[in-house]
C-alpha cells in the first residue's frame, strides 16, 4: 500500500506543478518517465533491477529539478501581472518545490524496499552500520571455488582426482 502512495503523491505534485506553463518540457518528461518506472518497480515485486532504476531515476530528477526550478522561476515570475495567473503560478511553484522536498524521503523508502527484496549495496565508506553489514561467513559457496574434501578411500581404488 505504501509504495503506491509514493507514486500517487509524486504524480499529483508533478501534475499540480505543471498547471502553470513555467517549467520546461524535460522536467515533465523526466518526472513522468521516472514515475512510470516506479509503477513497473511496484508491479514486479521480484525485480531488484526495477527498484534500482527507479532509485537512480529519482536521484537524477532531484538534481535536474533543482536546475529546472532555478532557471525557469526567475524567467517566468517577473512576467506575472494578472492576479489569477500569478496565484496559479505560485501554487504551481509551491507544488513543484514540495515534490522536490519529498523526493529524498521517497528515495529512502525505495532504498528500504530494495534491501527488503534482497538488494545489496556494496559501497563501504568505513562505517560498519551504513551498508547493512550482513555476516556471510556461514554460507557455503556453490561455484566450486573452495577445495572439496574427498572422503577416505579404500586401498587399491583410484578416485578421479588420484588418477591424474
JSON list of C-alpha atoms in Angstrom, two decimals:
[
{"chain": "A", "resi": 1, "resn": "UNK", "atom": "CA", "xyz": [0.00, 0.00, 0.00]},
{"chain": "A", "resi": 2, "resn": "UNK", "atom": "CA", "xyz": [2.74, 2.46, 0.90]},
{"chain": "A", "resi": 3, "resn": "UNK", "atom": "CA", "xyz": [4.76, 2.20, -2.36]},
{"chain": "A", "resi": 4, "resn": "UNK", "atom": "CA", "xyz": [1.61, 3.02, -4.32]},
{"chain": "A", "resi": 5, "resn": "UNK", "atom": "CA", "xyz": [1.12, 6.11, -2.18]},
{"chain": "A", "resi": 6, "resn": "UNK", "atom": "CA", "xyz": [4.61, 7.34, -3.08]},
{"chain": "A", "resi": 7, "resn": "UNK", "atom": "CA", "xyz": [3.77, 7.11, -6.79]},
{"chain": "A", "resi": 8, "resn": "UNK", "atom": "CA", "xyz": [0.36, 8.76, -6.37]},
{"chain": "A", "resi": 9, "resn": "UNK", "atom": "CA", "xyz": [1.72, 11.65, -4.28]},
{"chain": "A", "resi": 10, "resn": "UNK", "atom": "CA", "xyz": [4.56, 12.36, -6.73]},
{"chain": "A", "resi": 11, "resn": "UNK", "atom": "CA", "xyz": [2.21, 12.07, -9.71]},
{"chain": "A", "resi": 12, "resn": "UNK", "atom": "CA", "xyz": [-0.22, 14.52, -8.11]},
{"chain": "A", "resi": 13, "resn": "UNK", "atom": "CA", "xyz": [2.50, 17.01, -7.14]},
{"chain": "A", "resi": 14, "resn": "UNK", "atom": "CA", "xyz": [4.08, 16.81, -10.60]},
{"chain": "A", "resi": 15, "resn": "UNK", "atom": "CA", "xyz": [0.70, 17.36, -12.24]},
{"chain": "A", "resi": 16, "resn": "UNK", "atom": "CA", "xyz": [-0.04, 20.34, -10.00]},
{"chain": "A", "resi": 17, "resn": "UNK", "atom": "CA", "xyz": [3.45, 21.68, -10.62]},
{"chain": "A", "resi": 18, "resn": "UNK", "atom": "CA", "xyz": [2.77, 21.70, -14.36]},
{"chain": "A", "resi": 19, "resn": "UNK", "atom": "CA", "xyz": [-0.56, 23.54, -14.12]},
{"chain": "A", "resi": 20, "resn": "UNK", "atom": "CA", "xyz": [1.11, 26.81, -14.97]},
{"chain": "A", "resi": 21, "resn": "UNK", "atom": "CA", "xyz": [3.31, 26.58, -18.07]},
{"chain": "A", "resi": 22, "resn": "UNK", "atom": "CA", "xyz": [6.53, 27.74, -16.44]},
{"chain": "A", "resi": 23, "resn": "UNK", "atom": "CA", "xyz": [8.53, 24.51, -16.41]},
{"chain": "A", "resi": 24, "resn": "UNK", "atom": "CA", "xyz": [10.39, 23.25, -19.48]},
{"chain": "A", "resi": 25, "resn": "UNK", "atom": "CA", "xyz": [9.34, 20.05, -21.24]},
{"chain": "A", "resi": 26, "resn": "UNK", "atom": "CA", "xyz": [12.31, 17.98, -19.93]},
{"chain": "A", "resi": 27, "resn": "UNK", "atom": "CA", "xyz": [11.01, 18.46, -16.39]},
{"chain": "A", "resi": 28, "resn": "UNK", "atom": "CA", "xyz": [7.66, 16.99, -17.33]},
{"chain": "A", "resi": 29, "resn": "UNK", "atom": "CA", "xyz": [9.09, 14.11, -19.38]},
{"chain": "A", "resi": 30, "resn": "UNK", "atom": "CA", "xyz": [11.72, 13.11, -16.84]},
{"chain": "A", "resi": 31, "resn": "UNK", "atom": "CA", "xyz": [9.36, 13.11, -13.87]},
{"chain": "A", "resi": 32, "resn": "UNK", "atom": "CA", "xyz": [6.62, 11.15, -15.61]},
{"chain": "A", "resi": 33, "resn": "UNK", "atom": "CA", "xyz": [9.16, 8.68, -17.02]},
{"chain": "A", "resi": 34, "resn": "UNK", "atom": "CA", "xyz": [10.54, 8.05, -13.53]},
{"chain": "A", "resi": 35, "resn": "UNK", "atom": "CA", "xyz": [7.01, 7.60, -12.23]},
{"chain": "A", "resi": 36, "resn": "UNK", "atom": "CA", "xyz": [6.36, 5.03, -14.99]},
{"chain": "A", "resi": 37, "resn": "UNK", "atom": "CA", "xyz": [9.49, 3.16, -13.90]},
{"chain": "A", "resi": 38, "resn": "UNK", "atom": "CA", "xyz": [8.15, 3.34, -10.34]},
{"chain": "A", "resi": 39, "resn": "UNK", "atom": "CA", "xyz": [4.90, 1.71, -11.43]},
{"chain": "A", "resi": 40, "resn": "UNK", "atom": "CA", "xyz": [6.96, -1.04, -13.07]},
{"chain": "A", "resi": 41, "resn": "UNK", "atom": "CA", "xyz": [9.04, -1.46, -9.91]},
{"chain": "A", "resi": 42, "resn": "UNK", "atom": "CA", "xyz": [5.92, -1.87, -7.80]},
{"chain": "A", "resi": 43, "resn": "UNK", "atom": "CA", "xyz": [4.21, -4.22, -10.27]},
{"chain": "A", "resi": 44, "resn": "UNK", "atom": "CA", "xyz": [7.21, -6.58, -10.49]},
{"chain": "A", "resi": 45, "resn": "UNK", "atom": "CA", "xyz": [7.72, -7.47, -6.87]},
{"chain": "A", "resi": 46, "resn": "UNK", "atom": "CA", "xyz": [10.61, -9.86, -7.50]},
{"chain": "A", "resi": 47, "resn": "UNK", "atom": "CA", "xyz": [12.69, -7.44, -9.59]},
{"chain": "A", "resi": 48, "resn": "UNK", "atom": "CA", "xyz": [15.55, -5.67, -7.87]},
{"chain": "A", "resi": 49, "resn": "UNK", "atom": "CA", "xyz": [16.64, -4.06, -11.15]},
{"chain": "A", "resi": 50, "resn": "UNK", "atom": "CA", "xyz": [13.39, -2.12, -11.46]},
{"chain": "A", "resi": 51, "resn": "UNK", "atom": "CA", "xyz": [13.91, -0.65, -8.00]},
{"chain": "A", "resi": 52, "resn": "UNK", "atom": "CA", "xyz": [17.48, 0.31, -8.82]},
{"chain": "A", "resi": 53, "resn": "UNK", "atom": "CA", "xyz": [16.32, 2.07, -11.97]},
{"chain": "A", "resi": 54, "resn": "UNK", "atom": "CA", "xyz": [13.60, 3.86, -10.01]},
{"chain": "A", "resi": 55, "resn": "UNK", "atom": "CA", "xyz": [16.02, 4.90, -7.28]},
{"chain": "A", "resi": 56, "resn": "UNK", "atom": "CA", "xyz": [18.62, 6.18, -9.76]},
{"chain": "A", "resi": 57, "resn": "UNK", "atom": "CA", "xyz": [15.89, 7.99, -11.70]},
{"chain": "A", "resi": 58, "resn": "UNK", "atom": "CA", "xyz": [14.66, 9.67, -8.53]},
{"chain": "A", "resi": 59, "resn": "UNK", "atom": "CA", "xyz": [18.16, 10.85, -7.64]},
{"chain": "A", "resi": 60, "resn": "UNK", "atom": "CA", "xyz": [18.72, 12.19, -11.15]},
{"chain": "A", "resi": 61, "resn": "UNK", "atom": "CA", "xyz": [15.38, 14.03, -11.15]},
{"chain": "A", "resi": 62, "resn": "UNK", "atom": "CA", "xyz": [16.26, 15.61, -7.80]},
{"chain": "A", "resi": 63, "resn": "UNK", "atom": "CA", "xyz": [19.30, 17.18, -9.43]},
{"chain": "A", "resi": 64, "resn": "UNK", "atom": "CA", "xyz": [17.54, 18.16, -12.65]},
{"chain": "A", "resi": 65, "resn": "UNK", "atom": "CA", "xyz": [14.53, 19.56, -10.80]},
{"chain": "A", "resi": 66, "resn": "UNK", "atom": "CA", "xyz": [16.80, 21.91, -8.89]},
{"chain": "A", "resi": 67, "resn": "UNK", "atom": "CA", "xyz": [18.29, 23.11, -12.17]},
{"chain": "A", "resi": 68, "resn": "UNK", "atom": "CA", "xyz": [14.89, 23.48, -13.88]},
{"chain": "A", "resi": 69, "resn": "UNK", "atom": "CA", "xyz": [13.38, 25.41, -10.98]},
{"chain": "A", "resi": 70, "resn": "UNK", "atom": "CA", "xyz": [16.41, 27.67, -10.66]},
{"chain": "A", "resi": 71, "resn": "UNK", "atom": "CA", "xyz": [16.47, 28.52, -14.36]},
{"chain": "A", "resi": 72, "resn": "UNK", "atom": "CA", "xyz": [12.73, 28.77, -15.02]},
{"chain": "A", "resi": 73, "resn": "UNK", "atom": "CA", "xyz": [11.45, 30.53, -11.92]},
{"chain": "A", "resi": 74, "resn": "UNK", "atom": "CA", "xyz": [13.06, 33.93, -12.35]},
{"chain": "A", "resi": 75, "resn": "UNK", "atom": "CA", "xyz": [12.34, 33.98, -16.08]},
{"chain": "A", "resi": 76, "resn": "UNK", "atom": "CA", "xyz": [8.60, 33.41, -15.52]},
{"chain": "A", "resi": 77, "resn": "UNK", "atom": "CA", "xyz": [7.98, 35.13, -12.16]},
{"chain": "A", "resi": 78, "resn": "UNK", "atom": "CA", "xyz": [8.71, 38.62, -13.46]},
{"chain": "A", "resi": 79, "resn": "UNK", "atom": "CA", "xyz": [6.08, 38.42, -16.20]},
{"chain": "A", "resi": 80, "resn": "UNK", "atom": "CA", "xyz": [3.06, 37.62, -13.99]},
{"chain": "A", "resi": 81, "resn": "UNK", "atom": "CA", "xyz": [0.84, 40.72, -13.87]},
{"chain": "A", "resi": 82, "resn": "UNK", "atom": "CA", "xyz": [-2.61, 39.11, -13.81]},
{"chain": "A", "resi": 83, "resn": "UNK", "atom": "CA", "xyz": [-3.66, 38.25, -10.24]},
{"chain": "A", "resi": 84, "resn": "UNK", "atom": "CA", "xyz": [-5.31, 34.94, -11.14]},
{"chain": "A", "resi": 85, "resn": "UNK", "atom": "CA", "xyz": [-2.35, 33.79, -13.23]},
{"chain": "A", "resi": 86, "resn": "UNK", "atom": "CA", "xyz": [0.07, 34.90, -10.52]},
{"chain": "A", "resi": 87, "resn": "UNK", "atom": "CA", "xyz": [-1.80, 32.84, -7.90]},
{"chain": "A", "resi": 88, "resn": "UNK", "atom": "CA", "xyz": [-1.83, 29.81, -10.20]},
{"chain": "A", "resi": 89, "resn": "UNK", "atom": "CA", "xyz": [1.89, 30.29, -10.81]},
{"chain": "A", "resi": 90, "resn": "UNK", "atom": "CA", "xyz": [2.60, 30.47, -7.07]},
{"chain": "A", "resi": 91, "resn": "UNK", "atom": "CA", "xyz": [0.58, 27.32, -6.44]},
{"chain": "A", "resi": 92, "resn": "UNK", "atom": "CA", "xyz": [2.41, 25.53, -9.24]},
{"chain": "A", "resi": 93, "resn": "UNK", "atom": "CA", "xyz": [5.80, 26.60, -7.88]},
{"chain": "A", "resi": 94, "resn": "UNK", "atom": "CA", "xyz": [4.81, 25.53, -4.37]},
{"chain": "A", "resi": 95, "resn": "UNK", "atom": "CA", "xyz": [3.78, 22.06, -5.52]},
{"chain": "A", "resi": 96, "resn": "UNK", "atom": "CA", "xyz": [6.97, 21.67, -7.53]},
{"chain": "A", "resi": 97, "resn": "UNK", "atom": "CA", "xyz": [9.11, 22.62, -4.54]},
{"chain": "A", "resi": 98, "resn": "UNK", "atom": "CA", "xyz": [7.09, 20.31, -2.27]},
{"chain": "A", "resi": 99, "resn": "UNK", "atom": "CA", "xyz": [7.65, 17.46, -4.73]},
{"chain": "A", "resi": 100, "resn": "UNK", "atom": "CA", "xyz": [11.36, 18.23, -4.73]},
{"chain": "A", "resi": 101, "resn": "UNK", "atom": "CA", "xyz": [11.47, 18.21, -0.92]},
{"chain": "A", "resi": 102, "resn": "UNK", "atom": "CA", "xyz": [9.65, 14.86, -0.70]},
{"chain": "A", "resi": 103, "resn": "UNK", "atom": "CA", "xyz": [11.87, 13.08, -3.23]},
{"chain": "A", "resi": 104, "resn": "UNK", "atom": "CA", "xyz": [14.78, 12.38, -0.82]},
{"chain": "A", "resi": 105, "resn": "UNK", "atom": "CA", "xyz": [12.33, 10.88, 1.67]},
{"chain": "A", "resi": 106, "resn": "UNK", "atom": "CA", "xyz": [10.86, 8.75, -1.10]},
{"chain": "A", "resi": 107, "resn": "UNK", "atom": "CA", "xyz": [14.37, 7.65, -2.06]},
{"chain": "A", "resi": 108, "resn": "UNK", "atom": "CA", "xyz": [14.90, 6.37, 1.48]},
{"chain": "A", "resi": 109, "resn": "UNK", "atom": "CA", "xyz": [11.69, 4.33, 1.30]},
{"chain": "A", "resi": 110, "resn": "UNK", "atom": "CA", "xyz": [12.61, 2.95, -2.14]},
{"chain": "A", "resi": 111, "resn": "UNK", "atom": "CA", "xyz": [16.06, 2.02, -0.83]},
{"chain": "A", "resi": 112, "resn": "UNK", "atom": "CA", "xyz": [14.42, 0.20, 2.09]},
{"chain": "A", "resi": 113, "resn": "UNK", "atom": "CA", "xyz": [12.24, -1.74, -0.39]},
{"chain": "A", "resi": 114, "resn": "UNK", "atom": "CA", "xyz": [15.42, -2.52, -2.35]},
{"chain": "A", "resi": 115, "resn": "UNK", "atom": "CA", "xyz": [17.02, -4.03, 0.75]},
{"chain": "A", "resi": 116, "resn": "UNK", "atom": "CA", "xyz": [13.86, -5.98, 1.60]},
{"chain": "A", "resi": 117, "resn": "UNK", "atom": "CA", "xyz": [13.81, -7.55, -1.86]},
{"chain": "A", "resi": 118, "resn": "UNK", "atom": "CA", "xyz": [17.35, -8.80, -1.41]},
{"chain": "A", "resi": 119, "resn": "UNK", "atom": "CA", "xyz": [19.34, -5.99, -2.96]},
{"chain": "A", "resi": 120, "resn": "UNK", "atom": "CA", "xyz": [22.78, -5.45, -1.54]},
{"chain": "A", "resi": 121, "resn": "UNK", "atom": "CA", "xyz": [24.69, -2.21, -1.64]},
{"chain": "A", "resi": 122, "resn": "UNK", "atom": "CA", "xyz": [28.41, -2.93, -1.86]},
{"chain": "A", "resi": 123, "resn": "UNK", "atom": "CA", "xyz": [29.56, 0.57, -1.02]},
{"chain": "A", "resi": 124, "resn": "UNK", "atom": "CA", "xyz": [31.80, 0.73, 2.01]},
{"chain": "A", "resi": 125, "resn": "UNK", "atom": "CA", "xyz": [32.57, 4.13, 3.48]},
{"chain": "A", "resi": 126, "resn": "UNK", "atom": "CA", "xyz": [34.27, 2.78, 6.60]},
{"chain": "A", "resi": 127, "resn": "UNK", "atom": "CA", "xyz": [31.17, 2.90, 8.77]},
{"chain": "A", "resi": 128, "resn": "UNK", "atom": "CA", "xyz": [30.11, -0.60, 9.81]},
{"chain": "A", "resi": 129, "resn": "UNK", "atom": "CA", "xyz": [26.38, 0.06, 10.19]},
{"chain": "A", "resi": 130, "resn": "UNK", "atom": "CA", "xyz": [25.92, 2.05, 6.98]},
{"chain": "A", "resi": 131, "resn": "UNK", "atom": "CA", "xyz": [25.85, -0.77, 4.45]},
{"chain": "A", "resi": 132, "resn": "UNK", "atom": "CA", "xyz": [23.81, -3.25, 6.42]},
{"chain": "A", "resi": 133, "resn": "UNK", "atom": "CA", "xyz": [26.80, -5.45, 7.25]},
{"chain": "A", "resi": 134, "resn": "UNK", "atom": "CA", "xyz": [25.43, -8.94, 6.71]},
{"chain": "A", "resi": 135, "resn": "UNK", "atom": "CA", "xyz": [27.52, -11.77, 8.14]},
{"chain": "A", "resi": 136, "resn": "UNK", "atom": "CA", "xyz": [28.03, -14.23, 5.31]},
{"chain": "A", "resi": 137, "resn": "UNK", "atom": "CA", "xyz": [30.69, -16.44, 6.87]},
{"chain": "A", "resi": 138, "resn": "UNK", "atom": "CA", "xyz": [28.27, -19.30, 7.49]},
{"chain": "A", "resi": 139, "resn": "UNK", "atom": "CA", "xyz": [27.24, -19.56, 3.82]},
{"chain": "A", "resi": 140, "resn": "UNK", "atom": "CA", "xyz": [28.70, -22.22, 1.56]},
{"chain": "A", "resi": 141, "resn": "UNK", "atom": "CA", "xyz": [29.79, -21.28, -1.92]},
{"chain": "A", "resi": 142, "resn": "UNK", "atom": "CA", "xyz": [28.14, -23.06, -4.81]},
{"chain": "A", "resi": 143, "resn": "UNK", "atom": "CA", "xyz": [30.55, -22.10, -7.56]},
{"chain": "A", "resi": 144, "resn": "UNK", "atom": "CA", "xyz": [33.31, -24.51, -6.51]},
{"chain": "A", "resi": 145, "resn": "UNK", "atom": "CA", "xyz": [36.00, -22.04, -5.52]},
{"chain": "A", "resi": 146, "resn": "UNK", "atom": "CA", "xyz": [36.74, -23.76, -2.22]},
{"chain": "A", "resi": 147, "resn": "UNK", "atom": "CA", "xyz": [38.57, -27.13, -2.29]},
{"chain": "A", "resi": 148, "resn": "UNK", "atom": "CA", "xyz": [36.35, -30.10, -1.64]},
{"chain": "A", "resi": 149, "resn": "UNK", "atom": "CA", "xyz": [37.32, -32.68, 0.93]},
{"chain": "A", "resi": 150, "resn": "UNK", "atom": "CA", "xyz": [37.46, -36.20, -0.51]},
{"chain": "A", "resi": 151, "resn": "UNK", "atom": "CA", "xyz": [36.09, -38.98, 1.63]},
{"chain": "A", "resi": 152, "resn": "UNK", "atom": "CA", "xyz": [38.51, -41.67, 2.74]},
{"chain": "A", "resi": 153, "resn": "UNK", "atom": "CA", "xyz": [39.03, -44.25, 0.01]},
{"chain": "A", "resi": 154, "resn": "UNK", "atom": "CA", "xyz": [39.76, -47.89, 0.43]},
{"chain": "A", "resi": 155, "resn": "UNK", "atom": "CA", "xyz": [43.12, -49.31, -0.58]},
{"chain": "A", "resi": 156, "resn": "UNK", "atom": "CA", "xyz": [43.58, -50.05, -4.26]},
{"chain": "A", "resi": 157, "resn": "UNK", "atom": "CA", "xyz": [40.63, -47.97, -5.54]},
{"chain": "A", "resi": 158, "resn": "UNK", "atom": "CA", "xyz": [41.60, -44.93, -7.53]},
{"chain": "A", "resi": 159, "resn": "UNK", "atom": "CA", "xyz": [39.48, -41.81, -7.35]},
{"chain": "A", "resi": 160, "resn": "UNK", "atom": "CA", "xyz": [39.20, -39.49, -10.32]},
{"chain": "A", "resi": 161, "resn": "UNK", "atom": "CA", "xyz": [41.45, -36.94, -8.59]},
{"chain": "A", "resi": 162, "resn": "UNK", "atom": "CA", "xyz": [44.13, -39.56, -7.86]},
{"chain": "A", "resi": 163, "resn": "UNK", "atom": "CA", "xyz": [44.13, -40.81, -11.45]},
{"chain": "A", "resi": 164, "resn": "UNK", "atom": "CA", "xyz": [45.79, -37.66, -12.72]}
]
